[in-house]
Short mmCIF file of N, CA and C in Angstrom, two decimals:
data_model
loop_
_atom_site.label_atom_id
_atom_site.label_comp_id
_atom_site.label_asym_id
_atom_site.label_seq_id
_atom_site.Cartn_x
_atom_site.Cartn_y
_atom_site.Cartn_z
N UNK A 70 41.22 31.31 -58.62
CA UNK A 70 39.86 31.94 -57.47
C UNK A 70 38.92 30.57 -57.87
N UNK A 71 38.96 30.03 -59.52
CA UNK A 71 38.03 29.45 -59.97
C UNK A 71 38.05 28.50 -58.82
N UNK A 72 38.82 27.86 -58.29
CA UNK A 72 39.28 26.84 -57.66
C UNK A 72 39.16 26.47 -56.28
N UNK A 73 39.16 27.63 -56.41
CA UNK A 73 37.98 28.16 -54.29
C UNK A 73 36.39 27.91 -54.78
N UNK A 74 36.48 28.85 -55.55
CA UNK A 74 35.17 28.39 -55.47
C UNK A 74 34.66 27.22 -55.91
N UNK A 75 35.34 25.77 -56.16
CA UNK A 75 34.85 24.70 -56.63
C UNK A 75 35.38 24.67 -55.73
N UNK A 76 36.10 24.55 -54.98
CA UNK A 76 36.75 23.97 -52.98
C UNK A 76 35.50 23.89 -52.71
N UNK A 77 35.12 25.25 -52.43
CA UNK A 77 33.60 25.80 -51.38
C UNK A 77 32.37 25.00 -52.02
N UNK A 78 32.49 24.39 -53.44
CA UNK A 78 31.22 23.53 -53.94
C UNK A 78 31.49 22.29 -53.12
N UNK A 79 32.41 21.70 -53.30
CA UNK A 79 32.90 19.99 -52.63
C UNK A 79 32.51 19.97 -51.49
N UNK A 80 32.08 21.41 -50.41
CA UNK A 80 31.78 21.16 -49.44
C UNK A 80 30.43 22.08 -49.05
N UNK A 81 29.66 21.75 -50.51
CA UNK A 81 28.11 21.71 -50.45
C UNK A 81 27.83 23.06 -50.20
N UNK A 82 29.17 24.41 -49.96
CA UNK A 82 29.07 25.90 -49.70
C UNK A 82 28.34 25.88 -47.95
N UNK A 83 29.44 25.34 -46.79
CA UNK A 83 28.94 24.68 -45.60
C UNK A 83 30.16 25.28 -44.83
N UNK A 84 30.35 26.19 -44.65
CA UNK A 84 31.13 26.87 -43.39
C UNK A 84 31.69 25.99 -42.71
N UNK A 85 30.37 25.32 -42.21
CA UNK A 85 31.34 24.05 -41.09
C UNK A 85 31.92 23.02 -41.57
N UNK A 86 31.83 22.80 -42.57
CA UNK A 86 32.52 21.77 -43.09
C UNK A 86 33.71 22.27 -44.04
N UNK A 87 33.93 23.47 -44.49
CA UNK A 87 35.30 23.35 -44.60
C UNK A 87 36.02 23.70 -44.01
N UNK A 88 35.66 24.63 -42.68
CA UNK A 88 36.50 24.23 -41.27
C UNK A 88 37.04 22.89 -41.01
N UNK A 89 36.05 22.02 -40.83
CA UNK A 89 36.28 21.09 -39.95
C UNK A 89 36.93 20.18 -41.04
N UNK A 90 36.48 19.97 -41.97
CA UNK A 90 37.14 19.19 -43.44
C UNK A 90 38.52 19.62 -44.30
N UNK A 91 38.01 20.84 -44.73
CA UNK A 91 39.77 21.59 -45.07
C UNK A 91 40.54 22.40 -44.87
N UNK A 92 39.90 23.64 -43.85
CA UNK A 92 41.25 24.20 -43.22
C UNK A 92 41.87 22.93 -41.96
N UNK A 93 40.78 22.22 -41.43
CA UNK A 93 41.42 21.97 -40.35
C UNK A 93 43.03 21.20 -40.88
N UNK A 94 43.17 20.80 -42.10
CA UNK A 94 44.22 19.92 -42.47
C UNK A 94 45.00 20.31 -42.45
N UNK A 95 45.22 21.65 -42.44
CA UNK A 95 46.26 22.14 -42.67
C UNK A 95 47.20 22.71 -41.03
N UNK A 96 48.34 22.80 -41.25
CA UNK A 96 48.86 23.27 -39.69
C UNK A 96 48.55 24.65 -39.29
N UNK A 97 48.05 25.51 -40.16
CA UNK A 97 47.58 26.50 -39.02
C UNK A 97 47.59 26.85 -37.98
N UNK A 98 48.25 27.94 -37.72
CA UNK A 98 48.06 28.95 -36.27
C UNK A 98 46.63 28.85 -36.04
N UNK A 99 46.42 29.14 -34.78
CA UNK A 99 45.10 29.46 -34.65
C UNK A 99 44.88 31.13 -35.18
N UNK A 100 45.22 32.16 -35.34
CA UNK A 100 44.95 33.32 -35.97
C UNK A 100 44.71 32.99 -37.25
N UNK A 101 45.70 32.23 -37.99
CA UNK A 101 45.49 31.77 -38.94
C UNK A 101 44.41 31.07 -39.36
N UNK A 102 44.16 30.54 -39.16
CA UNK A 102 42.70 29.82 -38.90
C UNK A 102 41.61 29.96 -39.03
N UNK A 103 41.79 31.11 -38.23
CA UNK A 103 40.90 32.29 -38.05
C UNK A 103 40.33 33.33 -38.86
N UNK A 104 41.54 33.23 -39.69
CA UNK A 104 42.01 34.54 -41.12
C UNK A 104 40.66 34.06 -42.09
N UNK A 105 41.14 32.50 -41.72
CA UNK A 105 40.58 31.67 -43.02
C UNK A 105 39.23 31.39 -43.39
N UNK A 106 38.96 30.78 -41.79
CA UNK A 106 36.97 31.13 -41.54
C UNK A 106 37.06 32.09 -42.29
N UNK A 107 37.07 33.24 -41.83
CA UNK A 107 36.82 34.23 -42.33
C UNK A 107 36.14 34.80 -43.40
N UNK A 108 37.69 34.41 -44.02
CA UNK A 108 37.79 34.65 -45.12
C UNK A 108 36.77 33.73 -46.27
N UNK A 109 36.63 32.49 -46.00
CA UNK A 109 35.73 31.62 -46.67
C UNK A 109 34.17 31.76 -46.59
N UNK A 110 34.03 32.55 -45.08
CA UNK A 110 32.82 32.43 -45.08
C UNK A 110 32.19 34.12 -45.70
N UNK A 111 33.24 34.75 -45.96
CA UNK A 111 32.64 35.77 -46.52
C UNK A 111 32.42 35.33 -48.25
N UNK A 112 33.40 34.64 -48.94
CA UNK A 112 33.08 33.85 -49.90
C UNK A 112 31.92 33.11 -49.98
N UNK A 113 31.10 31.91 -48.88
CA UNK A 113 29.97 31.53 -48.64
C UNK A 113 29.14 32.08 -49.03
N UNK A 114 29.12 33.74 -48.29
CA UNK A 114 28.33 34.11 -48.34
C UNK A 114 27.90 35.04 -49.82
N UNK A 115 28.94 35.28 -50.03
CA UNK A 115 28.61 35.96 -51.52
C UNK A 115 28.43 35.06 -52.61
N UNK A 116 28.52 33.86 -52.54
CA UNK A 116 28.04 33.00 -53.17
C UNK A 116 27.17 32.80 -53.36
N UNK A 117 26.10 32.50 -52.06
CA UNK A 117 24.85 32.35 -51.31
C UNK A 117 23.92 33.16 -52.94
N UNK A 118 24.67 34.36 -52.06
CA UNK A 118 24.14 35.73 -52.81
C UNK A 118 23.96 36.07 -54.03
N UNK A 119 24.84 35.35 -54.55
CA UNK A 119 24.60 35.82 -56.16
C UNK A 119 24.55 34.37 -57.01
N UNK A 120 23.71 33.50 -56.09
CA UNK A 120 23.09 32.56 -56.37
C UNK A 120 24.52 31.65 -57.75
N UNK A 121 25.02 32.08 -56.78
CA UNK A 121 26.59 30.76 -57.68
C UNK A 121 26.80 29.12 -56.99
N UNK A 122 26.22 28.82 -56.42
CA UNK A 122 26.45 27.28 -55.04
C UNK A 122 26.82 27.17 -55.80
N UNK A 123 26.79 26.66 -57.50
CA UNK A 123 26.32 24.58 -57.23
C UNK A 123 27.69 25.46 -58.98
N UNK A 124 27.15 26.56 -59.75
CA UNK A 124 27.83 27.13 -60.82
C UNK A 124 28.22 28.36 -61.53
N UNK A 125 28.72 28.47 -61.96
CA UNK A 125 29.29 30.48 -62.07
C UNK A 125 30.38 30.79 -61.19
N UNK A 126 30.29 31.99 -62.07
CA UNK A 126 31.65 32.31 -61.45
C UNK A 126 31.51 33.90 -60.14
N UNK A 127 31.70 34.30 -58.60
CA UNK A 127 31.87 35.36 -58.19
C UNK A 127 31.80 36.50 -58.70
N UNK A 128 31.02 37.82 -58.68
CA UNK A 128 30.84 38.87 -59.34
C UNK A 128 31.94 39.41 -59.48
N UNK A 129 32.86 39.26 -58.31
CA UNK A 129 34.02 39.72 -58.18
C UNK A 129 35.17 39.04 -59.58
N UNK A 130 35.01 38.54 -60.25
CA UNK A 130 36.11 36.98 -60.29
C UNK A 130 35.58 38.01 -62.34
N UNK A 131 34.36 37.74 -61.82
CA UNK A 131 33.84 38.61 -63.61
C UNK A 131 34.02 39.73 -63.74
N UNK A 132 34.08 40.57 -62.99
CA UNK A 132 34.49 41.81 -63.04
C UNK A 132 35.99 41.81 -63.44
N UNK A 133 36.88 41.21 -62.64
CA UNK A 133 38.42 41.44 -62.87
C UNK A 133 38.46 40.65 -65.10
N UNK A 134 37.87 39.74 -64.68
CA UNK A 134 38.20 39.45 -66.14
C UNK A 134 37.94 40.36 -67.16
N UNK A 135 36.77 41.30 -66.65
CA UNK A 135 36.09 41.77 -67.68
C UNK A 135 36.87 43.03 -67.67
N UNK A 136 37.52 43.16 -66.93
CA UNK A 136 38.59 44.35 -67.34
C UNK A 136 39.85 44.08 -67.62
N UNK A 137 40.57 42.67 -67.84
CA UNK A 137 41.49 41.64 -68.49
C UNK A 137 41.16 41.96 -69.97
N UNK A 138 39.83 41.60 -70.05
CA UNK A 138 39.50 42.06 -72.17
C UNK A 138 40.12 42.68 -72.36
N UNK A 139 38.98 44.05 -71.56
CA UNK A 139 39.38 45.71 -71.90
C UNK A 139 40.95 45.62 -72.08
N UNK A 140 41.89 45.79 -71.01
CA UNK A 140 43.13 45.45 -70.85
C UNK A 140 43.95 45.11 -72.25
N UNK A 141 43.43 43.72 -72.04
CA UNK A 141 44.03 42.78 -73.69
C UNK A 141 43.45 43.58 -75.37
N UNK A 142 42.70 43.86 -75.11
CA UNK A 142 42.15 45.24 -76.41
C UNK A 142 42.70 46.09 -76.46
N UNK A 143 43.13 47.12 -75.30
CA UNK A 143 44.30 47.91 -75.22
C UNK A 143 45.54 47.96 -75.07
N UNK A 144 45.68 46.88 -74.92
CA UNK A 144 46.99 46.53 -75.26
C UNK A 144 47.28 46.22 -77.29
N UNK A 145 46.42 45.38 -77.38
CA UNK A 145 46.36 45.03 -79.08
C UNK A 145 46.02 46.45 -80.04
N UNK A 146 45.42 47.77 -79.62
CA UNK A 146 45.82 48.88 -80.16
C UNK A 146 46.47 49.66 -80.03
N UNK A 147 47.29 49.25 -79.13
CA UNK A 147 48.40 50.15 -79.44
C UNK A 147 50.07 49.69 -79.38
N UNK A 148 50.79 50.62 -80.41
CA UNK A 148 51.32 50.67 -80.96
C UNK A 148 52.96 50.31 -80.08
N UNK A 149 52.90 50.30 -79.07
CA UNK A 149 53.73 50.21 -77.98
C UNK A 149 53.91 48.53 -77.06
N UNK A 150 53.47 47.92 -77.90
CA UNK A 150 53.28 46.83 -76.94
C UNK A 150 53.23 45.51 -77.47
N UNK A 151 54.77 45.74 -79.04
CA UNK A 151 54.56 44.78 -80.23
C UNK A 151 55.20 43.52 -79.26
N UNK A 152 55.60 43.22 -78.42
CA UNK A 152 55.75 41.71 -77.82
C UNK A 152 54.52 41.03 -77.37
N UNK A 153 53.91 41.96 -76.64
CA UNK A 153 52.34 41.59 -76.37
C UNK A 153 51.23 41.07 -77.63
N UNK A 154 51.96 41.79 -78.60
CA UNK A 154 51.05 41.20 -79.72
C UNK A 154 51.34 40.45 -80.64
N UNK A 155 52.56 40.59 -80.75
CA UNK A 155 53.07 38.68 -81.08
C UNK A 155 53.18 37.52 -80.30
N UNK A 156 53.09 37.86 -78.90
CA UNK A 156 52.27 36.57 -78.55
C UNK A 156 51.20 36.45 -78.26
N UNK A 157 50.37 37.09 -78.90
CA UNK A 157 48.88 37.10 -79.15
C UNK A 157 48.60 36.39 -80.05
N UNK A 158 49.34 36.27 -81.67
CA UNK A 158 49.42 36.20 -82.49
C UNK A 158 49.86 34.86 -82.53
N UNK A 159 50.87 34.49 -82.09
CA UNK A 159 50.91 33.51 -81.79
C UNK A 159 49.93 32.13 -81.41
N UNK A 160 49.51 32.59 -80.46
CA UNK A 160 48.03 32.22 -79.17
C UNK A 160 47.24 31.69 -80.13
N UNK A 161 46.93 33.28 -81.24
CA UNK A 161 45.62 33.05 -81.77
C UNK A 161 44.80 31.76 -82.27
N UNK A 162 45.77 30.75 -83.01
CA UNK A 162 45.41 29.43 -83.11
C UNK A 162 44.85 28.80 -82.53
N UNK A 163 45.25 28.74 -80.99
CA UNK A 163 45.37 27.78 -80.27
C UNK A 163 43.60 28.22 -79.73
N UNK A 164 43.61 29.17 -79.38
CA UNK A 164 42.33 29.96 -79.00
C UNK A 164 41.14 29.77 -80.08
N UNK A 165 41.43 29.75 -81.73
CA UNK A 165 40.47 29.62 -82.11
C UNK A 165 39.68 28.21 -82.46
N UNK A 166 40.55 27.44 -82.30
CA UNK A 166 40.55 26.05 -82.18
C UNK A 166 39.79 25.64 -80.63
N UNK A 167 40.38 26.27 -79.89
CA UNK A 167 39.45 25.64 -78.54
C UNK A 167 37.83 26.17 -78.27
N UNK A 168 37.92 27.34 -78.86
CA UNK A 168 36.54 27.82 -78.85
C UNK A 168 35.78 26.85 -79.68
N UNK A 169 35.69 27.15 -81.06
CA UNK A 169 35.35 25.85 -82.02
C UNK A 169 34.79 24.59 -81.19
N UNK A 170 35.38 23.83 -80.35
CA UNK A 170 35.42 23.03 -79.63
C UNK A 170 34.42 23.09 -78.33
N UNK A 171 34.31 24.50 -77.78
CA UNK A 171 33.37 24.51 -76.91
C UNK A 171 32.21 25.31 -76.88
N UNK A 172 31.36 25.14 -75.53
CA UNK A 172 29.91 25.62 -76.42
C UNK A 172 29.80 27.11 -76.38
N UNK A 173 30.58 27.53 -76.02
CA UNK A 173 30.71 28.97 -76.36
C UNK A 173 31.25 29.61 -77.20
N UNK A 174 31.08 29.71 -77.97
CA UNK A 174 31.71 30.52 -79.34
C UNK A 174 31.85 31.96 -79.76
N UNK A 175 30.87 32.72 -79.23
CA UNK A 175 31.19 34.06 -78.94
C UNK A 175 31.36 34.79 -77.61
N UNK A 176 32.75 33.40 -76.60
CA UNK A 176 33.46 33.44 -75.37
C UNK A 176 34.55 34.96 -75.70
N UNK A 177 34.91 35.71 -75.37
CA UNK A 177 36.10 35.82 -75.51
C UNK A 177 36.69 35.56 -75.33
N UNK A 178 38.13 35.76 -75.60
CA UNK A 178 39.48 35.29 -75.66
C UNK A 178 40.08 34.36 -74.96
N UNK A 179 40.57 36.21 -74.08
CA UNK A 179 40.29 36.10 -72.37
C UNK A 179 39.63 34.10 -71.55
N UNK A 180 39.11 34.62 -71.57
CA UNK A 180 37.72 33.94 -71.23
C UNK A 180 37.80 32.07 -71.40
N UNK A 181 38.80 32.90 -73.31
CA UNK A 181 39.13 30.71 -73.49
C UNK A 181 40.11 30.57 -72.41
N UNK A 182 41.45 31.09 -72.74
CA UNK A 182 42.67 31.04 -72.03
C UNK A 182 42.32 30.63 -70.91
N UNK A 183 41.44 31.40 -70.05
CA UNK A 183 41.21 31.08 -68.70
C UNK A 183 40.39 29.90 -68.65
N UNK A 184 40.04 29.39 -69.65
CA UNK A 184 39.53 28.32 -68.83
C UNK A 184 39.91 26.83 -70.16
N UNK A 185 41.11 27.62 -70.67
CA UNK A 185 41.81 26.50 -71.31
C UNK A 185 43.19 26.05 -70.15
N UNK A 186 43.45 27.13 -69.53
CA UNK A 186 44.02 27.06 -68.12
C UNK A 186 43.83 26.39 -67.22
N UNK A 187 42.72 26.44 -66.86
CA UNK A 187 41.64 25.83 -65.62
C UNK A 187 41.30 24.44 -66.35
N UNK A 188 40.90 23.78 -67.23
CA UNK A 188 40.64 22.65 -67.28
C UNK A 188 41.92 22.15 -67.68
N UNK A 189 43.48 22.29 -67.76
CA UNK A 189 44.18 21.62 -68.30
C UNK A 189 45.02 21.01 -66.62
N UNK A 190 44.23 22.25 -65.79
CA UNK A 190 44.85 22.28 -63.94
C UNK A 190 44.41 21.18 -63.49
N UNK A 191 42.51 20.86 -64.23
CA UNK A 191 41.97 19.70 -63.07
C UNK A 191 42.12 18.57 -63.87
N UNK A 192 42.53 18.85 -65.10
CA UNK A 192 42.93 17.07 -65.84
C UNK A 192 44.63 17.07 -65.16
N UNK A 193 45.43 17.97 -64.95
CA UNK A 193 46.99 16.89 -64.29
C UNK A 193 46.32 16.77 -62.28
N UNK A 194 45.23 17.49 -61.72
CA UNK A 194 44.50 16.91 -60.65
C UNK A 194 44.28 15.64 -60.80
N UNK A 195 43.71 15.97 -61.50
CA UNK A 195 42.63 13.85 -61.33
C UNK A 195 43.63 12.72 -62.23
N UNK A 196 44.54 13.32 -62.96
CA UNK A 196 46.04 12.10 -62.95
C UNK A 196 45.75 12.34 -64.94
N UNK A 197 44.80 12.73 -65.13
CA UNK A 197 44.43 12.52 -66.64
C UNK A 197 45.47 12.83 -67.63
N UNK A 198 45.62 11.97 -68.69
CA UNK A 198 46.63 12.86 -69.60
C UNK A 198 46.18 13.56 -70.43
N UNK A 199 47.29 14.72 -70.72
CA UNK A 199 47.62 16.08 -71.19
C UNK A 199 48.32 15.37 -72.56
N UNK A 200 47.71 15.68 -73.70
CA UNK A 200 48.15 15.14 -75.14
C UNK A 200 49.61 16.69 -75.66
N UNK A 201 50.75 16.16 -76.39
CA UNK A 201 51.62 17.40 -76.39
C UNK A 201 51.13 19.00 -76.91
N UNK A 202 50.28 18.34 -77.77
CA UNK A 202 49.32 19.33 -77.96
C UNK A 202 48.90 19.88 -77.64
N UNK A 203 48.24 19.84 -76.53
CA UNK A 203 47.77 21.02 -75.50
C UNK A 203 48.80 21.52 -74.44
N UNK A 204 49.73 20.63 -74.22
CA UNK A 204 50.52 21.08 -73.51
C UNK A 204 51.24 22.29 -74.20
N UNK A 205 52.21 21.78 -75.42
CA UNK A 205 52.40 23.16 -76.31
C UNK A 205 51.77 24.38 -75.89
N UNK A 206 50.13 24.29 -76.39
CA UNK A 206 49.37 25.43 -76.14
C UNK A 206 49.10 25.84 -75.45
N UNK A 207 48.80 25.20 -73.97
CA UNK A 207 49.27 25.76 -72.62
C UNK A 207 50.73 26.45 -72.56
N UNK A 208 51.60 26.22 -73.29
CA UNK A 208 52.59 26.63 -72.68
C UNK A 208 52.43 28.41 -73.20
N UNK A 209 51.93 28.42 -74.55
CA UNK A 209 52.06 29.89 -75.19
C UNK A 209 50.98 30.74 -74.84
N UNK A 210 49.46 30.10 -73.78
CA UNK A 210 48.23 30.77 -73.26
C UNK A 210 49.08 31.38 -71.84
N UNK A 211 49.88 30.34 -70.85
CA UNK A 211 50.55 30.62 -69.83
C UNK A 211 51.11 31.94 -70.44
N UNK A 212 52.35 31.75 -71.19
CA UNK A 212 53.01 33.24 -71.64
C UNK A 212 52.07 34.22 -72.02
N UNK A 213 51.15 34.43 -72.41
CA UNK A 213 50.28 35.48 -73.45
C UNK A 213 49.42 36.18 -71.77
N UNK A 214 49.56 34.95 -70.93
CA UNK A 214 48.00 35.93 -70.11
C UNK A 214 49.11 35.75 -68.93
N UNK A 215 50.59 35.78 -68.61
CA UNK A 215 51.53 36.10 -67.73
C UNK A 215 52.06 37.54 -68.25
N UNK A 216 51.99 38.01 -69.19
CA UNK A 216 52.19 39.29 -69.62
C UNK A 216 51.02 39.59 -69.26
N UNK A 217 49.49 39.32 -69.80
CA UNK A 217 48.86 40.29 -69.64
C UNK A 217 48.25 40.77 -68.32
N UNK A 218 48.59 39.41 -67.49
CA UNK A 218 48.82 39.82 -65.88
C UNK A 218 49.67 40.90 -65.34
N UNK A 219 50.60 41.28 -65.62
CA UNK A 219 51.84 41.44 -65.48
C UNK A 219 51.17 43.36 -66.04
N UNK A 220 50.98 42.89 -66.77
CA UNK A 220 50.25 44.72 -67.32
C UNK A 220 49.26 45.42 -66.40
N UNK A 221 47.79 43.88 -66.17
CA UNK A 221 47.23 44.55 -65.41
C UNK A 221 48.03 45.20 -64.17
N UNK A 222 48.69 44.39 -63.15
CA UNK A 222 48.96 44.99 -61.67
C UNK A 222 49.57 46.50 -62.47
N UNK A 223 50.70 46.79 -63.44
CA UNK A 223 50.89 48.14 -63.98
C UNK A 223 50.80 48.69 -63.73
N UNK A 224 48.90 48.53 -64.76
CA UNK A 224 48.08 49.45 -65.31
C UNK A 224 47.18 49.93 -63.99
N UNK A 225 46.86 48.85 -62.79
CA UNK A 225 46.40 49.32 -61.28
C UNK A 225 47.55 49.58 -60.64
N UNK A 226 48.72 49.71 -60.77
CA UNK A 226 49.77 51.22 -60.17
C UNK A 226 49.93 51.87 -60.49
N UNK A 227 48.82 52.33 -61.65
CA UNK A 227 49.21 53.35 -62.39
C UNK A 227 50.35 53.68 -63.18
N UNK A 228 51.20 52.52 -63.42
CA UNK A 228 52.73 52.40 -64.30
C UNK A 228 52.69 52.05 -65.85
N UNK A 229 51.25 51.83 -65.92
CA UNK A 229 51.32 51.64 -67.97
C UNK A 229 51.00 52.67 -68.48
N UNK A 230 51.70 53.03 -69.22
CA UNK A 230 50.74 54.26 -69.99
C UNK A 230 50.91 53.61 -71.78
N UNK A 231 49.21 53.70 -72.14
CA UNK A 231 48.77 52.86 -73.17
C UNK A 231 49.33 53.46 -74.35
N UNK A 232 49.37 54.80 -74.78
CA UNK A 232 49.34 55.37 -75.80
C UNK A 232 50.79 55.92 -75.62
N UNK A 233 50.87 56.34 -77.18
CA UNK A 233 52.32 57.18 -76.92
C UNK A 233 52.11 58.62 -76.92
N UNK A 234 51.48 59.12 -76.65
CA UNK A 234 51.50 60.56 -75.46
C UNK A 234 51.62 60.64 -73.75
N UNK A 235 51.58 58.94 -73.68
CA UNK A 235 51.14 58.66 -72.31
C UNK A 235 52.68 59.08 -71.28
#
């Protein structure tokens, strides 16, 4: 969704431009185009009303990130997820290093992971080099976030028992 927010910003939060310059370049059916225009229109309205036309994230994205951070903490506190904890401790040195380089030293670990993943994706889209060390860190972070994503989906489906008595 961060990329979608950036796409909307690239078109100055103009639904007319998004439709004409972005959606039209794909081979969508008229029905698909109408659905996309409606979807982007809702996001543009939300970005305008939430004051994130130029930066920041939609509240719905912030809420999901907060839920992921809370689940991350619960998974680490539970003895039922040793593989997740193991992967977390494998990733932690990279997170510490990334946080040390970043502007917000207090940002949550999961936020740092998402920033790293998004930043690397942007570098690749711009055809800029990514160091082997960064590639390694991103592979590890991707594994952790993938695990967290799977647990998040299971939790939302009511299929995740965090405590031993569940």
